[in-house]
Coordinates of C-alpha atoms and ligand atoms in Angstrom, one line a residue:
M1 CA -71.9 103.5 -38.1
T2 CA -70.4 103.3 -35.3
A3 CA -67.1 104.1 -33.8
P4 CA -64.7 101.3 -32.3
I5 CA -63.6 101.9 -29.0
L6 CA -60.4 100.6 -28.9
V7 CA -58.0 100.0 -26.4
P8 CA -54.6 101.6 -27.3
T9 CA -52.1 99.1 -28.4
R10 CA -49.6 99.8 -30.8
D11 CA -51.6 98.7 -33.6
A12 CA -54.2 101.0 -32.2
I13 CA -52.4 104.0 -32.5
L14 CA -50.7 103.5 -35.8
C15 CA -54.3 102.8 -37.0
A16 CA -55.4 106.3 -35.7
V17 CA -52.2 107.1 -37.3
E18 CA -53.4 106.2 -40.5
C19 CA -56.8 107.6 -39.8
L20 CA -55.6 111.0 -39.3
R21 CA -53.2 111.0 -42.3
A22 CA -56.5 110.1 -44.3
G23 CA -58.4 113.1 -42.8
Q24 CA -60.7 111.4 -40.5
L25 CA -61.2 112.2 -37.0
V26 CA -60.4 110.3 -34.3
A27 CA -60.8 110.5 -30.6
F28 CA -58.2 110.2 -27.8
P29 CA -57.5 110.8 -24.2
T30 CA -55.5 113.6 -22.5
E31 CA -55.1 113.9 -18.8
T32 CA -57.6 116.8 -19.1
V33 CA -60.7 115.4 -21.4
Y34 CA -61.1 113.9 -24.3
G35 CA -60.0 115.1 -27.4
L36 CA -61.5 115.3 -31.0
G37 CA -58.6 115.3 -33.2
A38 CA -57.7 115.3 -36.4
D39 CA -54.4 116.7 -39.0
A40 CA -54.0 120.2 -38.1
R41 CA -52.3 120.6 -41.2
N42 CA -55.2 119.6 -43.3
P43 CA -57.9 121.9 -43.4
A44 CA -60.6 120.1 -44.7
A45 CA -60.0 117.3 -41.9
V46 CA -60.5 120.1 -39.1
R47 CA -63.5 121.6 -40.9
R48 CA -64.6 118.0 -40.3
I49 CA -64.3 118.8 -36.4
F50 CA -66.6 121.5 -36.6
A51 CA -68.9 119.8 -38.5
A52 CA -68.9 116.8 -36.1
K53 CA -69.3 119.1 -32.8
R54 CA -71.7 121.5 -34.7
R55 CA -69.7 124.3 -33.7
P56 CA -69.6 127.4 -35.0
A57 CA -66.6 127.7 -38.0
D58 CA -65.4 130.9 -36.5
H59 CA -64.4 129.1 -33.2
P60 CA -60.1 128.1 -33.2
V61 CA -59.1 124.7 -32.0
I62 CA -55.7 123.9 -29.8
V63 CA -53.3 122.4 -31.7
H64 CA -51.6 119.8 -29.9
L65 CA -48.0 119.0 -30.3
H66 CA -45.4 116.0 -28.5
E67 CA -42.6 118.8 -27.8
I68 CA -41.1 122.0 -27.5
A69 CA -39.0 121.9 -30.3
Q70 CA -42.2 122.1 -32.8
L71 CA -43.3 125.4 -30.9
S72 CA -41.5 127.3 -33.6
D73 CA -43.4 125.4 -36.5
W74 CA -46.7 126.6 -35.1
A75 CA -46.0 130.2 -33.4
S76 CA -43.9 133.1 -34.9
H77 CA -43.0 134.6 -31.5
V78 CA -42.6 132.8 -28.1
P79 CA -42.5 135.5 -25.2
P80 CA -40.0 134.5 -22.8
A81 CA -43.0 134.4 -19.9
A82 CA -44.4 131.6 -22.7
S83 CA -40.9 129.8 -22.4
A84 CA -41.2 129.9 -18.7
L85 CA -44.7 128.2 -18.8
A86 CA -43.8 125.9 -21.0
A87 CA -40.9 124.8 -19.4
A88 CA -43.1 124.7 -16.0
F89 CA -46.1 122.9 -17.0
W90 CA -45.4 121.2 -20.2
P91 CA -46.2 118.5 -21.1
G92 CA -49.6 119.5 -19.0
P93 CA -52.7 121.0 -18.8
L94 CA -51.7 124.1 -20.1
T95 CA -52.6 126.2 -23.5
L96 CA -50.5 128.9 -24.5
I97 CA -52.7 131.2 -27.3
L98 CA -49.4 132.6 -29.3
A99 CA -48.6 135.0 -32.7
R100 CA -49.3 131.9 -35.4
H101 CA -46.7 131.1 -37.8
T102 CA -47.7 131.8 -41.5
G103 CA -48.2 128.2 -42.4
V104 CA -51.0 127.9 -39.7
S105 CA -54.4 127.9 -41.2
D106 CA -57.9 129.8 -40.9
A107 CA -59.7 126.5 -40.3
V108 CA -57.5 125.9 -36.8
T109 CA -57.2 130.1 -35.7
G110 CA -61.0 130.7 -36.6
G111 CA -59.3 133.3 -39.0
Q112 CA -57.3 134.8 -35.6
D113 CA -53.7 136.0 -35.7
R114 CA -53.0 133.8 -32.6
V115 CA -52.6 129.8 -32.5
G116 CA -53.5 128.2 -29.2
L117 CA -51.0 125.2 -28.7
R118 CA -50.8 122.6 -25.9
I119 CA -48.3 119.5 -25.3
P120 CA -50.5 116.7 -23.1
R121 CA -49.1 114.2 -20.6
H122 CA -51.6 111.4 -21.0
P123 CA -49.2 108.5 -22.3
V124 CA -51.6 107.6 -25.1
A125 CA -52.3 110.9 -26.2
R126 CA -48.4 111.4 -26.7
E127 CA -47.5 108.4 -28.1
L128 CA -50.4 109.3 -30.7
L129 CA -48.8 112.7 -31.1
E130 CA -45.0 111.1 -31.3
A131 CA -46.0 108.1 -33.8
F132 CA -48.4 111.1 -35.6
S133 CA -45.0 113.7 -35.3
G134 CA -47.1 116.5 -36.7
G135 CA -49.9 118.9 -34.7
I136 CA -53.3 117.4 -33.8
A137 CA -55.8 119.9 -34.0
A138 CA -58.4 119.4 -31.2
P139 CA -61.2 120.9 -29.0
S140 CA -63.1 118.5 -25.7
A141 CA -64.4 116.0 -27.5
N142 CA -68.3 116.6 -27.3
R143 CA -71.2 118.5 -29.2
F144 CA -70.7 122.3 -28.8
G145 CA -71.8 123.4 -25.6
R146 CA -72.2 120.2 -23.9
I147 CA -70.7 118.8 -20.8
S148 CA -66.7 118.0 -22.1
P149 CA -66.1 113.9 -22.3
T150 CA -63.7 112.6 -19.3
T151 CA -64.4 108.4 -20.1
A152 CA -64.5 106.8 -23.8
R153 CA -67.9 106.2 -23.4
H154 CA -68.9 109.6 -22.8
V155 CA -66.8 110.5 -26.2
A156 CA -69.1 107.3 -27.9
D157 CA -72.5 108.6 -26.2
D158 CA -71.8 112.4 -27.6
L159 CA -69.8 111.7 -31.2
D160 CA -70.6 108.1 -32.0
N161 CA -70.8 108.1 -36.2
A162 CA -68.7 111.5 -36.2
V163 CA -65.4 109.6 -35.2
S164 CA -63.2 106.8 -37.4
M165 CA -62.3 105.5 -33.8
I166 CA -61.9 106.2 -30.1
L167 CA -59.0 105.5 -28.6
D168 CA -59.6 104.4 -24.7
G169 CA -57.3 105.6 -22.3
G170 CA -59.4 105.5 -19.5
A171 CA -60.9 108.0 -17.0
C172 CA -58.9 111.5 -17.6
D173 CA -57.0 112.3 -14.4
V174 CA -57.2 116.1 -13.8
G175 CA -60.9 116.0 -15.2
I176 CA -61.3 119.3 -16.5
E177 CA -59.9 121.7 -19.3
S178 CA -56.1 123.1 -19.7
T179 CA -55.5 126.4 -18.5
I180 CA -55.8 128.8 -21.2
V181 CA -53.0 131.5 -21.1
A182 CA -52.8 134.0 -23.7
F183 CA -49.7 136.3 -25.0
D184 CA -50.9 139.8 -26.1
G185 CA -47.3 140.7 -27.3
D186 CA -45.2 139.7 -24.1
E187 CA -47.9 140.0 -21.6
P188 CA -49.4 137.0 -20.1
M189 CA -53.6 136.8 -19.7
L190 CA -55.5 134.2 -18.1
L191 CA -58.3 133.0 -20.5
R192 CA -59.6 130.1 -19.0
P193 CA -58.7 128.4 -15.5
G194 CA -58.4 124.8 -15.8
G195 CA -55.7 122.1 -14.6
I196 CA -52.8 124.4 -13.6
G197 CA -53.8 126.6 -10.6
G198 CA -53.4 130.0 -10.4
H199 CA -50.9 129.8 -7.7
E200 CA -48.9 127.6 -10.1
L201 CA -48.9 130.1 -12.6
R202 CA -48.1 133.3 -10.4
R203 CA -44.7 131.0 -8.9
V204 CA -43.3 130.8 -12.8
L205 CA -44.6 134.4 -13.7
G206 CA -43.4 136.0 -10.5
R207 CA -47.0 137.7 -10.9
A208 CA -50.8 137.0 -11.5
P209 CA -51.5 137.1 -15.4
R210 CA -53.8 139.9 -16.5
L211 CA -57.7 137.9 -15.9
S212 CA -59.1 138.1 -19.7
N213 CA -61.3 141.0 -20.3
A214 CA -63.7 142.5 -23.0
D215 CA -61.1 142.3 -25.8
A216 CA -59.9 138.9 -25.3
P217 CA -59.4 136.6 -28.3
R218 CA -62.8 134.4 -28.5
A219 CA -62.8 131.2 -26.7
S220 CA -65.9 129.0 -26.5
G221 CA -64.9 127.8 -23.2
T222 CA -65.8 131.1 -21.8
L223 CA -69.2 131.9 -23.1
A224 CA -71.3 131.6 -20.4
S225 CA -73.8 128.3 -21.1
H226 CA -70.5 125.8 -21.4
Y227 CA -70.6 122.8 -19.6
A228 CA -74.3 123.0 -19.5
P229 CA -76.5 119.8 -18.4
R230 CA -80.3 119.5 -20.2
T231 CA -81.7 119.4 -17.1
P232 CA -82.1 123.1 -15.4
A233 CA -79.2 123.5 -12.6
M234 CA -79.0 125.8 -10.0
L235 CA -75.9 126.3 -7.9
V236 CA -76.7 126.9 -4.2
T237 CA -74.8 127.2 -0.8
A238 CA -74.8 124.8 1.3
D239 CA -77.7 126.4 3.8
A240 CA -79.9 126.9 0.9
L241 CA -79.1 123.7 -0.1
Q242 CA -81.1 122.2 2.5
A243 CA -84.3 124.3 2.5
E244 CA -84.5 124.2 -1.4
V245 CA -84.6 120.2 -1.0
A246 CA -87.3 120.7 1.7
Q247 CA -88.9 123.1 -1.0
F248 CA -89.0 120.7 -4.2
T249 CA -89.8 117.7 -2.4
D250 CA -93.0 119.4 -0.9
R251 CA -94.1 120.2 -4.3
D252 CA -93.1 116.9 -5.2
E253 CA -90.8 118.0 -8.1
D254 CA -87.8 115.7 -8.6
I255 CA -84.2 116.6 -7.7
A256 CA -80.8 115.5 -8.4
V257 CA -78.1 116.9 -6.3
L258 CA -74.4 117.4 -6.6
S259 CA -73.6 118.2 -2.5
L260 CA -70.2 118.9 -0.8
S261 CA -70.7 118.8 2.9
V262 CA -74.7 118.3 3.2
R263 CA -75.5 114.5 3.8
K264 CA -78.0 113.0 1.6
P265 CA -81.5 113.0 3.5
V266 CA -82.7 109.3 4.6
D267 CA -85.6 109.3 2.7
F268 CA -84.4 110.8 -0.4
A269 CA -85.5 109.1 -3.6
T270 CA -83.5 110.6 -6.4
V271 CA -79.5 111.0 -7.5
W272 CA -77.6 112.6 -4.6
I273 CA -74.4 112.6 -5.0
N274 CA -71.4 113.5 -2.5
A275 CA -68.7 115.0 -3.9
S276 CA -65.0 114.9 -2.5
T277 CA -63.9 117.8 -0.6
D278 CA -60.7 117.5 -2.0
P279 CA -60.8 119.9 -4.8
L280 CA -58.1 117.6 -7.8
A281 CA -61.1 114.3 -6.5
Y282 CA -63.5 117.5 -7.1
A283 CA -62.2 118.1 -10.9
H284 CA -61.7 114.7 -11.6
D285 CA -64.8 113.2 -10.9
L286 CA -67.0 116.5 -12.5
Y287 CA -68.1 115.8 -15.7
A288 CA -68.6 112.0 -14.8
N289 CA -71.2 113.4 -12.2
L290 CA -72.7 116.0 -13.9
R291 CA -73.9 113.8 -16.4
A292 CA -74.7 111.2 -13.8
L293 CA -77.2 113.9 -12.3
D294 CA -78.3 114.6 -16.0
A295 CA -79.5 111.2 -16.5
A296 CA -81.6 111.3 -13.4
N297 CA -84.0 113.8 -15.9
A298 CA -85.0 115.8 -12.5
D299 CA -87.1 118.8 -13.2
V300 CA -83.9 120.5 -11.4
I301 CA -79.6 120.1 -10.6
L302 CA -79.1 121.5 -7.4
I303 CA -75.6 122.0 -7.2
E304 CA -73.8 122.8 -3.4
S305 CA -71.3 125.9 -4.2
V306 CA -67.5 125.7 -3.5
P307 CA -65.1 127.1 -1.6
D308 CA -64.0 130.8 -3.4
S309 CA -60.5 130.0 -2.7
D310 CA -57.5 129.6 -5.4
E311 CA -57.7 125.9 -5.8
W312 CA -61.4 125.7 -6.3
S313 CA -61.4 128.4 -8.9
A314 CA -61.7 126.6 -11.9
I315 CA -64.0 123.9 -10.6
G316 CA -66.5 127.3 -9.4
D317 CA -66.1 128.6 -13.0
R318 CA -67.2 125.4 -14.8
L319 CA -70.0 125.2 -11.9
S320 CA -71.1 128.9 -12.5
R321 CA -71.2 128.1 -16.5
A322 CA -73.4 125.1 -16.0
T323 CA -75.6 126.5 -14.2
R324 CA -76.2 129.7 -15.9
G325 CA -78.4 127.8 -18.8
E326 CA -78.8 128.7 -22.4
D327 CA -79.1 132.0 -23.0
D328 CA -77.9 134.7 -25.4
D329 CA -74.4 134.6 -24.6
R330 CA -74.1 131.8 -26.7
D331 CA -72.8 132.1 -30.1
Ligands
LIG401 O1 -57.9 120.8 -22.1 C1 -58.1 120.9 -23.2 O2 -57.5 122.4 -23.8 C2 -59.2 120.0 -24.1 C3 -58.0 119.3 -24.5 C4 -58.6 118.2 -25.5 O3 -56.7 119.4 -24.8 N1 -59.3 121.2 -24.9 C5 -60.4 121.9 -25.0 O4 -60.5 122.6 -26.1 O5 -60.7 122.4 -24.1 P1 -61.8 123.5 -26.5 O6 -61.4 123.6 -28.2 O7 -63.0 122.6 -26.0 O8 -61.5 124.9 -25.5 C6 -60.6 125.3 -25.6 C7 -60.4 126.8 -26.1 C8 -61.4 127.2 -26.5 O9 -62.7 128.0 -25.8 C9 -61.1 127.8 -28.2 O10 -61.9 128.8 -28.1 C10 -60.0 128.5 -27.2 O11 -59.4 127.4 -26.9 N2 -58.8 128.9 -27.8 C11 -58.4 128.1 -29.2 N3 -57.5 128.5 -29.4 C12 -57.7 129.5 -29.3 C13 -57.1 131.1 -29.8 N4 -56.2 131.0 -31.1 N5 -57.5 132.3 -29.7 C14 -58.5 132.3 -28.7 N6 -58.9 131.1 -27.8 C15 -58.4 129.8 -28.8
LIG402 MG1 -64.6 122.3 -24.8

């Protein structure tokens, strides 16, 4: 069965709501990446997400909401710092991990005592959430461990026969996943850098959140092998990139390149993408670029490293995971 990719008209949104109420899966756009949605109050429907993604069942999923007033249905305690972040960045690319309300199922939290909550700002996600008027559990709509989807076509390529429909909201604005801030009591901790930058969190919190450590709740996006293309990928500096290109070419090996500052050599035959030097535009295109590089079926993908600064940190995080390969860190 092939899932229809639908223009998100009012009828399509209402049809998606019916699918969700019937316990089916619906893929929908958010400003970060596409989500694979199910009714968060229906554990059987949430379990279908795990089967579709082939993701281990003890991984928690984020519950998407329409408005802040719904927070008290899902979280038992909202620390002042969490309220401040919610007021500043919702709707938007921020996920808060809070103590769960008693009604939240283990299927959603992976058995943990905290739940991930986010109010997205993409207009299609907002219209869907408003019409559904409940929580929609949704991880990124890709197979476990693969590159997150930023277009409806990416979702269809990965999960086609597992979803009832794909709402097409165009290419995602932000292009990388939400920033995740977990609360252990009243203390904020950064679990995953993302669409909201570190300086923006500091501005609202008045200090930097703690960085995640070994005691942190499990987040599959924090596994080393996440966001990986199938082709082996290497992260190299601009200087090393030129030398590596020469070496691989000498050995007659095919390379695909994602560069930032190095120009494509005139005689270069395979895929060479010059990414934007603006971090927002770089993030917007990143997953589509990784998919295009992967599709080149080269022997290796070379990725030029990005600056080590706050505005590039979420991108640096995704690149280092994409280039670490599949290893024992994956669970
Ligand atoms: O931008 C995003 O966050 C996208 C869109 C669709 O909203 N969603 C997304 O979901 O990236 P996912 O499941 O691919 O990544 C969410 C991460 C996972 O690593 C998950 O383990 C973690 O958030 N997470 C969710 N709930 C959690 C919880 N209760 N405790 C700890 N980590 C949690
Ligand atoms: Mg994901």
